[in-house]
Amino acid sequence: MRKKVLKLVVTFHTTADAMAMEKACKEAEVPGRLIPVPREISAGCGLAWCAPLSEREKLLVVMAEHGIEQEDLHECMLL
Amino acid sequence: MIYMDNAATTLHKPDAVKTAVLAALDTMGNAGRGASEPALDASRIIYGAREKLARFFNAESAAQIVFTANSTESLNIAIKGLICPGDHVITTVLEHNSVLRPLYECRERGAELSILGCDEKGNISYDEMEREVKENTKAIVCTHASNLTGNMIDLKKVGKIAGKHGLLFVVDASQTAGVWPVDVRENGIDVLCFTGHKGLMGPQGTGGMYVRPGVRIRPLLSGGSGIDTYNPHHPSQMPTALEAGTLNGHGIAGLSAAVSFLEETGLDVIRAKEQSLMRRFYEGISCIPGVKVYGDFGTEQRAAIVSFNIGDYDSSEVSDELNTEYGIVTRPGAHCAPLMHQALGTVEQGAVRFSFSYYNTEEEADAAIQAVKELAQE
């Protein structure tokens, strides 16, 4: 198996919020992708936004600018 | 064939709609169910459609747009999810059964209903509407345009009455969405119900509703949502709160392409074409002896519908003759608008309804005028 690294995982209440996040991050060229919610996280929506830890500030700015409501922001060991 | 039953459904769709549906049939997984590419592709297309429709109706955000199968489903969700026993609701005789029947069900469960009448041209009185407001009035539910006469209701006026008295304002935009601009915030609309397959020119089986932030509607359906799986109740977050089960993703892909087509073409261009055809046809037939046209043609604010009768001929026979002898498709009968027919005195005879779309032509309108002339002379 590949080695796990610590990553940021943003969870959402709805799929619509998750899709808004993907669109906003793509437009702002903030790296990351939608993943199925890892099992250690309890989340409403089955989709989560996964990004490198270094992108935390940029992510928060994008979410604030687009009014995207996050459920929670986690740091998880992921592949 | 000359198709003039666009108030029932628009037969001719933009090519982009067909292309989008076909492409979606090849690529779409189940939206909101997992993070695989097919699932994400579906989620992206559906979210894109929400965004477009939010912009189209000037909604606060994409999350306020809910997808349903049609206006009937949207109206059932809105009416049954908002009205409780003891509430009073104001509606009009212009309404389609998709408004009336859910309201009748509410009445059977203890709600009160006031149904505004109309004048001989089929118009309502806004003063009378306001006089119907009483202490337990919860909502005004009305159409934007009658599917029989084409007469429109002034949403701004009704929105003001609703706003002044703190009432919910639920609008049925089945006959206008895609042709007339509907700005939910400017008109004080709390819930807008629309179908995708008429003026919006999308596929059948698509429709939806706008719900103003803060308006809580009890869901009609509960079930799979792709989120909050271990919650025994259906999630309360919009838009999922009012969407249970797999959406009609393939159809919504088509609807999304249709909205893009409307935006690129311009509603003013589409409306001008429809209005010009309607006016041409109306002027061509209204002077024919024996022809009686229903509705108010003294205004530019109307849907592109012309309903009429010839003498005392059964509307079904006239429509059938138009179909079989001239290849012109119209709709006779009662049009699911029982109270409007009662008001016009056409319950027995019905009416022959012509309804125009962006894709009809002046030649078709002229052929239709000639056909009505010939039938009226027989």
Tab-separated table of C-alpha atoms in Angstrom:
chain	number	residue	atom	x	y	z
A	1	MET	CA	0.000	0.000	0.000
A	2	ARG	CA	1.026	3.584	-0.586
A	3	LYS	CA	1.974	5.616	2.453
A	4	LYS	CA	-0.773	7.671	4.096
A	5	VAL	CA	-0.281	11.418	4.504
A	6	LEU	CA	-2.143	13.978	6.542
A	7	LYS	CA	-4.709	15.824	4.406
A	8	LEU	CA	-7.475	18.323	4.856
A	9	VAL	CA	-11.001	16.978	4.478
A	10	VAL	CA	-13.978	19.314	4.283
A	11	THR	CA	-17.398	17.770	4.803
A	12	PHE	CA	-20.764	19.174	3.764
A	13	HIS	CA	-24.447	18.958	4.617
A	14	THR	CA	-25.602	18.361	1.045
A	15	THR	CA	-24.360	17.203	-2.342
A	16	ALA	CA	-25.199	20.664	-3.694
A	17	ASP	CA	-22.721	22.211	-1.227
A	18	ALA	CA	-20.057	19.699	-2.254
A	19	MET	CA	-20.604	20.512	-5.927
A	20	ALA	CA	-20.456	24.230	-5.210
A	21	MET	CA	-17.114	23.624	-3.476
A	22	GLU	CA	-15.665	21.739	-6.419
A	23	LYS	CA	-16.731	24.447	-8.842
A	24	ALA	CA	-15.428	27.284	-6.676
A	25	CYS	CA	-12.057	25.594	-6.091
A	26	LYS	CA	-11.618	24.861	-9.784
A	27	GLU	CA	-12.339	28.472	-10.658
A	28	ALA	CA	-9.926	29.720	-7.997
A	29	GLU	CA	-7.356	27.093	-9.048
A	30	VAL	CA	-7.147	25.735	-5.512
A	31	PRO	CA	-6.022	22.080	-5.690
A	32	GLY	CA	-8.096	19.241	-4.319
A	33	ARG	CA	-10.816	16.788	-5.322
A	34	LEU	CA	-14.069	15.261	-4.200
A	35	ILE	CA	-13.700	11.934	-2.411
A	36	PRO	CA	-16.067	9.558	-0.612
A	37	VAL	CA	-16.154	10.550	3.063
A	38	PRO	CA	-13.494	8.518	4.961
A	39	ARG	CA	-14.933	6.153	7.557
A	40	GLU	CA	-13.338	7.918	10.535
A	41	ILE	CA	-15.373	11.012	9.794
A	42	SER	CA	-19.047	11.255	10.522
A	43	ALA	CA	-20.606	13.404	7.846
A	44	GLY	CA	-23.977	14.241	6.360
A	45	CYS	CA	-23.006	14.271	2.712
A	46	GLY	CA	-21.221	11.254	1.252
A	47	LEU	CA	-18.865	13.541	-0.660
A	48	ALA	CA	-15.967	15.423	0.930
A	49	TRP	CA	-13.387	17.836	-0.452
A	50	CYS	CA	-9.847	16.560	0.030
A	51	ALA	CA	-6.912	18.962	-0.274
A	52	PRO	CA	-3.273	19.268	0.819
A	53	LEU	CA	-2.821	20.710	4.311
A	54	SER	CA	-0.989	23.679	2.817
A	55	GLU	CA	-4.211	24.860	1.123
A	56	ARG	CA	-6.159	25.501	4.343
A	57	GLU	CA	-6.133	29.307	4.138
A	58	LYS	CA	-6.984	29.401	0.452
A	59	LEU	CA	-9.836	26.937	1.008
A	60	LEU	CA	-11.326	29.031	3.767
A	61	VAL	CA	-11.155	32.130	1.568
A	62	VAL	CA	-12.861	30.355	-1.340
A	63	MET	CA	-15.629	29.044	0.939
A	64	ALA	CA	-16.185	32.459	2.478
A	65	GLU	CA	-16.244	34.182	-0.911
A	66	HIS	CA	-18.807	31.745	-2.321
A	67	GLY	CA	-20.867	31.371	0.840
A	68	ILE	CA	-20.268	27.621	0.892
A	69	GLU	CA	-21.458	26.063	4.085
A	70	GLN	CA	-19.116	23.404	5.419
A	71	GLU	CA	-20.220	20.819	7.919
A	72	ASP	CA	-16.747	20.370	9.374
A	73	LEU	CA	-13.060	20.591	8.538
A	74	HIS	CA	-10.861	17.651	9.454
A	75	GLU	CA	-7.280	16.564	9.169
A	76	CYS	CA	-7.062	12.885	8.223
A	77	MET	CA	-4.384	10.381	7.306
A	78	LEU	CA	-5.287	9.386	3.759
A	79	LEU	CA	-3.661	7.617	0.852
B	1	MET	CA	-48.089	18.398	-39.254
B	2	ILE	CA	-48.584	21.840	-37.769
B	3	TYR	CA	-48.135	21.542	-34.025
B	4	MET	CA	-50.047	24.148	-32.048
B	5	ASP	CA	-50.472	22.494	-28.679
B	6	ASN	CA	-47.462	24.026	-26.985
B	7	ALA	CA	-49.389	24.837	-23.813
B	8	ALA	CA	-49.588	21.055	-23.315
B	9	THR	CA	-45.945	20.445	-24.188
B	10	THR	CA	-43.498	21.943	-26.648
B	11	LEU	CA	-42.957	19.281	-29.284
B	12	HIS	CA	-39.955	20.893	-30.967
B	13	LYS	CA	-36.937	21.171	-28.699
B	14	PRO	CA	-33.614	22.875	-29.357
B	15	ASP	CA	-31.031	20.487	-30.859
B	16	ALA	CA	-28.777	21.147	-27.866
B	17	VAL	CA	-31.395	19.537	-25.616
B	18	LYS	CA	-31.386	16.299	-27.591
B	19	THR	CA	-27.584	16.245	-27.707
B	20	ALA	CA	-27.337	16.795	-23.954
B	21	VAL	CA	-29.797	13.995	-23.125
B	22	LEU	CA	-28.035	11.547	-25.424
B	23	ALA	CA	-24.647	12.441	-23.972
B	24	ALA	CA	-25.960	12.058	-20.440
B	25	LEU	CA	-27.295	8.601	-21.277
B	26	ASP	CA	-23.701	7.645	-22.041
B	27	THR	CA	-21.950	9.247	-19.103
B	28	MET	CA	-24.200	9.776	-16.122
B	29	GLY	CA	-23.945	7.776	-12.925
B	30	ASN	CA	-26.178	8.493	-9.958
B	31	ALA	CA	-25.797	12.033	-8.648
B	32	GLY	CA	-24.744	12.319	-5.030
B	33	ARG	CA	-24.093	8.620	-4.737
B	34	GLY	CA	-20.332	8.293	-4.399
B	35	ALA	CA	-17.277	10.045	-5.795
B	36	SER	CA	-16.705	7.976	-8.930
B	37	GLU	CA	-16.385	9.908	-12.190
B	38	PRO	CA	-19.826	8.853	-13.493
B	39	ALA	CA	-21.438	9.843	-10.180
B	40	LEU	CA	-19.561	13.139	-10.091
B	41	ASP	CA	-20.412	13.792	-13.732
B	42	ALA	CA	-24.106	13.466	-12.855
B	43	SER	CA	-23.693	15.641	-9.766
B	44	ARG	CA	-21.905	18.321	-11.789
B	45	ILE	CA	-24.556	18.404	-14.502
B	46	ILE	CA	-27.387	18.590	-11.973
B	47	TYR	CA	-25.638	21.238	-9.899
B	48	GLY	CA	-24.975	23.215	-13.082
B	49	ALA	CA	-28.693	23.055	-13.882
B	50	ARG	CA	-29.529	24.289	-10.379
B	51	GLU	CA	-27.185	27.221	-10.818
B	52	LYS	CA	-28.647	28.136	-14.204
B	53	LEU	CA	-32.226	27.965	-12.949
B	54	ALA	CA	-31.308	29.968	-9.845
B	55	ARG	CA	-29.919	32.686	-12.130
B	56	PHE	CA	-32.905	32.350	-14.483
B	57	PHE	CA	-35.431	33.026	-11.704
B	58	ASN	CA	-33.108	35.302	-9.675
B	59	ALA	CA	-33.040	32.912	-6.703
B	60	GLU	CA	-30.665	33.529	-3.795
B	61	SER	CA	-28.642	30.389	-4.485
B	62	ALA	CA	-28.588	27.082	-6.340
B	63	ALA	CA	-29.587	25.290	-3.122
B	64	GLN	CA	-33.041	26.904	-3.330
B	65	ILE	CA	-33.824	25.105	-6.601
B	66	VAL	CA	-35.430	21.672	-6.152
B	67	PHE	CA	-35.938	19.228	-9.011
B	68	THR	CA	-39.222	17.390	-9.430
B	69	ALA	CA	-40.944	15.549	-12.261
B	70	ASN	CA	-43.254	18.405	-13.254
B	71	SER	CA	-45.337	21.329	-11.989
B	72	THR	CA	-47.941	18.993	-10.545
B	73	GLU	CA	-45.378	17.373	-8.272
B	74	SER	CA	-43.969	20.775	-7.282
B	75	LEU	CA	-47.440	22.124	-6.496
B	76	ASN	CA	-48.337	19.034	-4.459
B	77	ILE	CA	-45.122	19.401	-2.450
B	78	ALA	CA	-45.734	23.116	-1.884
B	79	ILE	CA	-49.458	23.009	-1.107
B	80	LYS	CA	-49.575	19.843	0.990
B	81	GLY	CA	-46.316	20.732	2.727
B	82	LEU	CA	-47.356	24.233	3.738
B	83	ILE	CA	-51.095	24.175	4.389
B	84	CYS	CA	-52.415	22.826	7.690
B	85	PRO	CA	-55.973	22.247	8.945
B	86	GLY	CA	-57.394	25.597	10.025
B	87	ASP	CA	-55.334	27.578	7.496
B	88	HIS	CA	-57.128	29.708	4.924
B	89	VAL	CA	-55.891	29.826	1.333
B	90	ILE	CA	-56.831	32.181	-1.495
B	91	THR	CA	-56.747	30.945	-5.077
B	92	THR	CA	-58.509	31.749	-8.363
B	93	VAL	CA	-60.787	30.191	-10.954
B	94	LEU	CA	-57.937	30.444	-13.448
B	95	GLU	CA	-56.189	27.491	-11.851
B	96	HIS	CA	-55.306	24.131	-13.328
B	97	ASN	CA	-56.300	20.976	-11.464
B	98	SER	CA	-52.677	20.648	-10.323
B	99	VAL	CA	-53.416	23.588	-8.018
B	100	LEU	CA	-57.091	22.916	-7.328
B	101	ARG	CA	-56.996	19.236	-6.458
B	102	PRO	CA	-54.215	19.498	-3.839
B	103	LEU	CA	-56.093	22.483	-2.372
B	104	TYR	CA	-59.354	20.513	-2.303
B	105	GLU	CA	-57.507	17.765	-0.417
B	106	CYS	CA	-56.314	20.344	2.103
B	107	ARG	CA	-59.891	21.577	2.444
B	108	GLU	CA	-61.088	18.036	3.116
B	109	ARG	CA	-58.534	17.912	5.951
B	110	GLY	CA	-59.812	21.110	7.514
B	111	ALA	CA	-58.285	24.020	5.610
B	112	GLU	CA	-60.479	26.839	4.276
B	113	LEU	CA	-60.419	27.864	0.647
B	114	SER	CA	-61.521	31.067	-1.087
B	115	ILE	CA	-61.652	30.873	-4.867
B	116	LEU	CA	-61.649	34.239	-6.600
B	117	GLY	CA	-63.945	34.580	-9.562
B	118	CYS	CA	-63.211	36.480	-12.755
B	119	ASP	CA	-64.914	38.949	-15.086
B	120	GLU	CA	-66.292	38.060	-18.509
B	121	LYS	CA	-62.834	38.410	-20.063
B	122	GLY	CA	-61.389	36.012	-17.511
B	123	ASN	CA	-59.514	38.554	-15.364
B	124	ILE	CA	-59.414	38.581	-11.577
B	125	SER	CA	-59.796	41.620	-9.321
B	126	TYR	CA	-56.793	42.341	-7.094
B	127	ASP	CA	-58.932	44.448	-4.736
B	128	GLU	CA	-61.244	41.502	-4.323
B	129	MET	CA	-58.243	39.268	-3.678
B	130	GLU	CA	-57.086	41.526	-0.858
B	131	ARG	CA	-60.598	41.659	0.596
B	132	GLU	CA	-60.486	37.854	0.948
B	133	VAL	CA	-57.554	38.060	3.369
B	134	LYS	CA	-58.548	37.193	6.919
B	135	GLU	CA	-56.929	36.343	10.208
B	136	ASN	CA	-56.122	32.718	9.415
B	137	THR	CA	-55.078	33.286	5.788
B	138	LYS	CA	-51.816	31.429	5.261
B	139	ALA	CA	-51.165	31.663	1.551
B	140	ILE	CA	-52.148	32.859	-1.882
B	141	VAL	CA	-51.697	30.158	-4.513
B	142	CYS	CA	-52.170	31.207	-8.119
B	143	THR	CA	-51.100	30.672	-11.663
B	144	HIS	CA	-49.029	33.161	-13.628
B	145	ALA	CA	-51.202	32.548	-16.708
B	146	SER	CA	-54.398	30.654	-17.407
B	147	ASN	CA	-53.762	27.598	-19.572
B	148	LEU	CA	-57.170	28.163	-21.155
B	149	THR	CA	-57.406	31.877	-21.914
B	150	GLY	CA	-53.742	32.854	-21.724
B	151	ASN	CA	-54.683	35.709	-19.374
B	152	MET	CA	-51.908	36.536	-16.948
B	153	ILE	CA	-52.027	37.375	-13.271
B	154	ASP	CA	-49.864	40.321	-12.212
B	155	LEU	CA	-47.374	38.652	-9.875
B	156	LYS	CA	-46.073	41.949	-8.556
B	157	LYS	CA	-49.556	43.002	-7.430
B	158	VAL	CA	-50.266	39.667	-5.774
B	159	GLY	CA	-46.801	39.600	-4.217
B	160	LYS	CA	-47.489	42.998	-2.674
B	161	ILE	CA	-50.774	41.787	-1.176
B	162	ALA	CA	-49.034	38.683	0.190
B	163	GLY	CA	-46.154	40.737	1.569
B	164	LYS	CA	-48.445	43.325	3.162
B	165	HIS	CA	-50.408	40.659	5.035
B	166	GLY	CA	-47.523	38.283	5.786
B	167	LEU	CA	-48.858	35.500	3.540
B	168	LEU	CA	-46.973	32.857	1.640
B	169	PHE	CA	-47.098	33.384	-2.119
B	170	VAL	CA	-47.034	30.191	-4.201
B	171	VAL	CA	-46.952	30.588	-7.994
B	172	ASP	CA	-47.687	28.095	-10.765
B	173	ALA	CA	-45.510	29.223	-13.686
B	174	SER	CA	-46.343	26.264	-15.938
B	175	GLN	CA	-47.513	28.453	-18.815
B	176	THR	CA	-44.936	31.228	-18.557
B	177	ALA	CA	-41.534	29.899	-17.430
B	178	GLY	CA	-39.175	30.121	-20.370
B	179	VAL	CA	-41.154	32.839	-22.130
B	180	TRP	CA	-41.916	35.489	-19.533
B	181	PRO	CA	-39.224	36.469	-17.051
B	182	VAL	CA	-40.122	35.490	-13.503
B	183	ASP	CA	-38.048	37.225	-10.839
B	184	VAL	CA	-38.875	35.519	-7.553
B	185	ARG	CA	-37.370	38.215	-5.349
B	186	GLU	CA	-38.797	41.203	-7.207
B	187	ASN	CA	-42.271	39.669	-7.044
B	188	GLY	CA	-42.125	38.476	-3.430
B	189	ILE	CA	-42.592	34.837	-4.414
B	190	ASP	CA	-42.067	32.248	-1.681
B	191	VAL	CA	-42.485	29.157	-3.834
B	192	LEU	CA	-42.329	29.049	-7.622
B	193	CYS	CA	-43.444	25.830	-9.327
B	194	PHE	CA	-42.376	25.158	-12.896
B	195	THR	CA	-42.322	22.367	-15.424
B	196	GLY	CA	-39.426	21.698	-17.771
B	197	HIS	CA	-41.240	20.504	-20.865
B	198	LYS	CA	-43.331	23.501	-21.897
B	199	GLY	CA	-41.854	26.965	-22.361
B	200	LEU	CA	-38.532	25.912	-20.894
B	201	MET	CA	-38.295	23.467	-23.834
B	202	GLY	CA	-36.694	20.669	-21.846
B	203	PRO	CA	-37.669	16.982	-21.724
B	204	GLN	CA	-40.869	15.690	-20.150
B	205	GLY	CA	-40.345	14.381	-16.627
B	206	THR	CA	-38.362	17.453	-15.633
B	207	GLY	CA	-39.598	20.268	-13.458
B	208	GLY	CA	-38.875	21.927	-10.218
B	209	MET	CA	-39.492	24.576	-7.673
B	210	TYR	CA	-37.836	27.568	-6.111
B	211	VAL	CA	-38.266	27.834	-2.348
B	212	ARG	CA	-37.359	31.075	-0.585
B	213	PRO	CA	-34.722	30.614	2.153
B	214	GLY	CA	-36.442	30.149	5.498
B	215	VAL	CA	-39.653	28.675	4.070
B	216	ARG	CA	-39.963	25.183	5.534
B	217	ILE	CA	-42.030	22.714	3.559
B	218	ARG	CA	-42.942	19.302	4.953
B	219	PRO	CA	-41.563	16.838	2.378
B	220	LEU	CA	-44.060	14.845	0.360
B	221	LEU	CA	-41.543	12.040	-0.122
B	222	SER	CA	-38.746	10.689	2.010
B	223	GLY	CA	-36.106	8.126	1.211
B	224	GLY	CA	-32.709	7.906	-0.431
B	225	SER	CA	-30.789	11.159	-0.441
B	226	GLY	CA	-27.128	10.201	-0.711
B	227	ILE	CA	-26.540	12.054	2.547
B	228	ASP	CA	-27.077	11.528	6.279
B	229	THR	CA	-27.789	7.820	5.823
B	230	TYR	CA	-28.139	6.911	9.499
B	231	ASN	CA	-30.643	9.646	10.231
B	232	PRO	CA	-34.081	7.958	10.452
B	233	HIS	CA	-35.619	11.156	9.061
B	234	HIS	CA	-35.163	12.675	5.651
B	235	PRO	CA	-32.524	15.453	5.780
B	236	SER	CA	-33.832	18.986	6.287
B	237	GLN	CA	-31.171	20.808	4.281
B	238	MET	CA	-32.163	22.294	0.945
B	239	PRO	CA	-32.392	21.161	-1.772
B	240	THR	CA	-32.177	17.565	-0.481
B	241	ALA	CA	-35.066	18.200	1.932
B	242	LEU	CA	-37.514	18.054	-0.980
B	243	GLU	CA	-35.729	15.556	-3.220
B	244	ALA	CA	-35.973	11.854	-2.358
B	245	GLY	CA	-34.713	9.122	-4.659
B	246	THR	CA	-32.656	9.289	-7.827
B	247	LEU	CA	-33.304	12.437	-9.825
B	248	ASN	CA	-34.113	12.414	-13.528
B	249	GLY	CA	-30.497	13.222	-14.321
B	250	HIS	CA	-30.764	12.524	-18.035
B	251	GLY	CA	-33.761	14.797	-18.317
B	252	ILE	CA	-32.147	17.481	-16.157
B	253	ALA	CA	-29.126	17.431	-18.492
B	254	GLY	CA	-31.563	18.295	-21.285
B	255	LEU	CA	-33.294	20.938	-19.190
B	256	SER	CA	-29.942	22.521	-18.428
B	257	ALA	CA	-29.158	22.740	-22.139
B	258	ALA	CA	-32.624	24.174	-22.735
B	259	VAL	CA	-32.071	26.954	-20.193
B	260	SER	CA	-28.766	27.792	-21.874
B	261	PHE	CA	-30.576	27.965	-25.213
B	262	LEU	CA	-33.190	30.314	-23.742
B	263	GLU	CA	-30.511	32.550	-22.236
B	264	GLU	CA	-28.527	32.655	-25.468
B	265	THR	CA	-31.609	33.309	-27.604
B	266	GLY	CA	-33.167	35.786	-25.187
B	267	LEU	CA	-36.614	35.572	-23.622
B	268	ASP	CA	-37.565	38.863	-25.270
B	269	VAL	CA	-36.837	37.388	-28.707
B	270	ILE	CA	-38.761	34.193	-27.912
B	271	ARG	CA	-41.676	36.111	-26.452
B	272	ALA	CA	-41.846	38.569	-29.365
B	273	LYS	CA	-42.091	35.681	-31.818
B	274	GLU	CA	-44.807	33.879	-29.855
B	275	GLN	CA	-46.785	37.061	-29.264
B	276	SER	CA	-46.627	38.013	-32.919
B	277	LEU	CA	-47.915	34.590	-33.998
B	278	MET	CA	-50.657	34.647	-31.370
B	279	ARG	CA	-51.750	38.144	-32.419
B	280	ARG	CA	-51.685	37.231	-36.127
B	281	PHE	CA	-53.840	34.170	-35.493
B	282	TYR	CA	-56.214	36.014	-33.159
B	283	GLU	CA	-56.758	38.825	-35.667
B	284	GLY	CA	-57.239	36.288	-38.437
B	285	ILE	CA	-59.975	34.316	-36.704
B	286	SER	CA	-61.711	36.740	-34.330
B	287	CYS	CA	-63.614	38.426	-37.179
B	288	ILE	CA	-64.895	35.159	-38.670
B	289	PRO	CA	-68.688	34.921	-38.201
B	290	GLY	CA	-69.569	32.275	-35.618
B	291	VAL	CA	-66.135	32.287	-33.958
B	292	LYS	CA	-66.066	33.214	-30.291
B	293	VAL	CA	-62.654	33.790	-28.733
B	294	TYR	CA	-62.173	33.632	-24.950
B	295	GLY	CA	-59.829	35.745	-22.842
B	296	ASP	CA	-58.472	39.281	-22.800
B	297	PHE	CA	-56.642	40.358	-25.945
B	298	GLY	CA	-56.621	44.029	-25.001
B	299	THR	CA	-53.231	43.631	-23.346
B	300	GLU	CA	-49.729	42.597	-24.376
B	301	GLN	CA	-49.329	40.781	-21.055
B	302	ARG	CA	-50.663	37.360	-21.992
B	303	ALA	CA	-49.479	33.865	-22.799
B	304	ALA	CA	-49.474	32.833	-26.466
B	305	ILE	CA	-52.779	30.990	-26.262
B	306	VAL	CA	-55.945	31.490	-28.327
B	307	SER	CA	-58.985	29.456	-27.244
B	308	PHE	CA	-62.258	29.667	-29.115
B	309	ASN	CA	-65.365	27.904	-30.334
B	310	ILE	CA	-67.155	27.871	-33.647
B	311	GLY	CA	-70.902	28.283	-33.197
B	312	ASP	CA	-72.161	25.474	-31.029
B	313	TYR	CA	-69.873	22.835	-32.526
B	314	ASP	CA	-68.326	20.431	-30.053
B	315	SER	CA	-64.712	21.554	-29.546
B	316	SER	CA	-63.571	17.936	-29.783
B	317	GLU	CA	-65.076	17.594	-33.244
B	318	VAL	CA	-63.497	20.846	-34.425
B	319	SER	CA	-60.096	19.812	-33.035
B	320	ASP	CA	-60.412	16.376	-34.620
B	321	GLU	CA	-61.327	17.932	-37.960
B	322	LEU	CA	-58.319	20.260	-37.728
B	323	ASN	CA	-56.146	17.235	-37.043
B	324	THR	CA	-57.471	14.847	-39.639
B	325	GLU	CA	-58.265	17.272	-42.486
B	326	TYR	CA	-55.556	19.882	-42.020
B	327	GLY	CA	-52.849	18.193	-39.948
B	328	ILE	CA	-53.136	20.903	-37.293
B	329	VAL	CA	-52.642	19.729	-33.712
B	330	THR	CA	-54.698	21.551	-31.064
B	331	ARG	CA	-56.298	20.679	-27.762
B	332	PRO	CA	-60.064	20.582	-27.277
B	333	GLY	CA	-62.118	19.846	-24.188
B	334	ALA	CA	-61.601	20.986	-20.637
B	335	HIS	CA	-57.802	21.442	-20.365
B	336	CYS	CA	-57.780	20.384	-16.675
B	337	ALA	CA	-59.193	23.852	-15.897
B	338	PRO	CA	-62.722	23.126	-14.644
B	339	LEU	CA	-63.426	26.435	-12.905
B	340	MET	CA	-62.257	28.540	-15.846
B	341	HIS	CA	-64.582	26.623	-18.165
B	342	GLN	CA	-67.421	27.070	-15.666
B	343	ALA	CA	-66.723	30.801	-15.538
B	344	LEU	CA	-66.747	31.053	-19.331
B	345	GLY	CA	-69.835	28.848	-19.676
B	346	THR	CA	-67.981	26.295	-21.793
B	347	VAL	CA	-68.343	23.184	-19.649
B	348	GLU	CA	-70.476	21.366	-22.242
B	349	GLN	CA	-68.767	22.591	-25.391
B	350	GLY	CA	-65.180	22.809	-24.155
B	351	ALA	CA	-62.949	25.035	-26.273
B	352	VAL	CA	-60.425	24.623	-29.065
B	353	ARG	CA	-57.049	25.795	-27.837
B	354	PHE	CA	-54.217	26.943	-30.108
B	355	SER	CA	-50.948	27.594	-28.304
B	356	PHE	CA	-47.831	28.889	-30.006
B	357	SER	CA	-44.120	28.306	-29.570
B	358	TYR	CA	-40.898	29.919	-30.748
B	359	TYR	CA	-40.693	27.234	-33.426
B	360	ASN	CA	-44.051	27.991	-35.073
B	361	THR	CA	-44.062	30.104	-38.230
B	362	GLU	CA	-46.256	32.774	-39.822
B	363	GLU	CA	-47.054	30.322	-42.618
B	364	GLU	CA	-48.361	27.867	-40.039
B	365	ALA	CA	-50.441	30.566	-38.378
B	366	ASP	CA	-51.888	31.558	-41.753
B	367	ALA	CA	-52.687	27.928	-42.598
B	368	ALA	CA	-54.443	27.636	-39.229
B	369	ILE	CA	-56.495	30.789	-39.912
B	370	GLN	CA	-57.527	29.428	-43.299
B	371	ALA	CA	-58.524	26.091	-41.731
B	372	VAL	CA	-60.701	27.791	-39.106
B	373	LYS	CA	-62.316	29.942	-41.845
B	374	GLU	CA	-63.205	26.873	-43.853
B	375	LEU	CA	-64.568	25.007	-40.852
B	376	ALA	CA	-66.660	28.015	-39.814
B	377	GLN	CA	-68.208	28.195	-43.276
B	378	GLU	CA	-69.283	24.568	-43.313
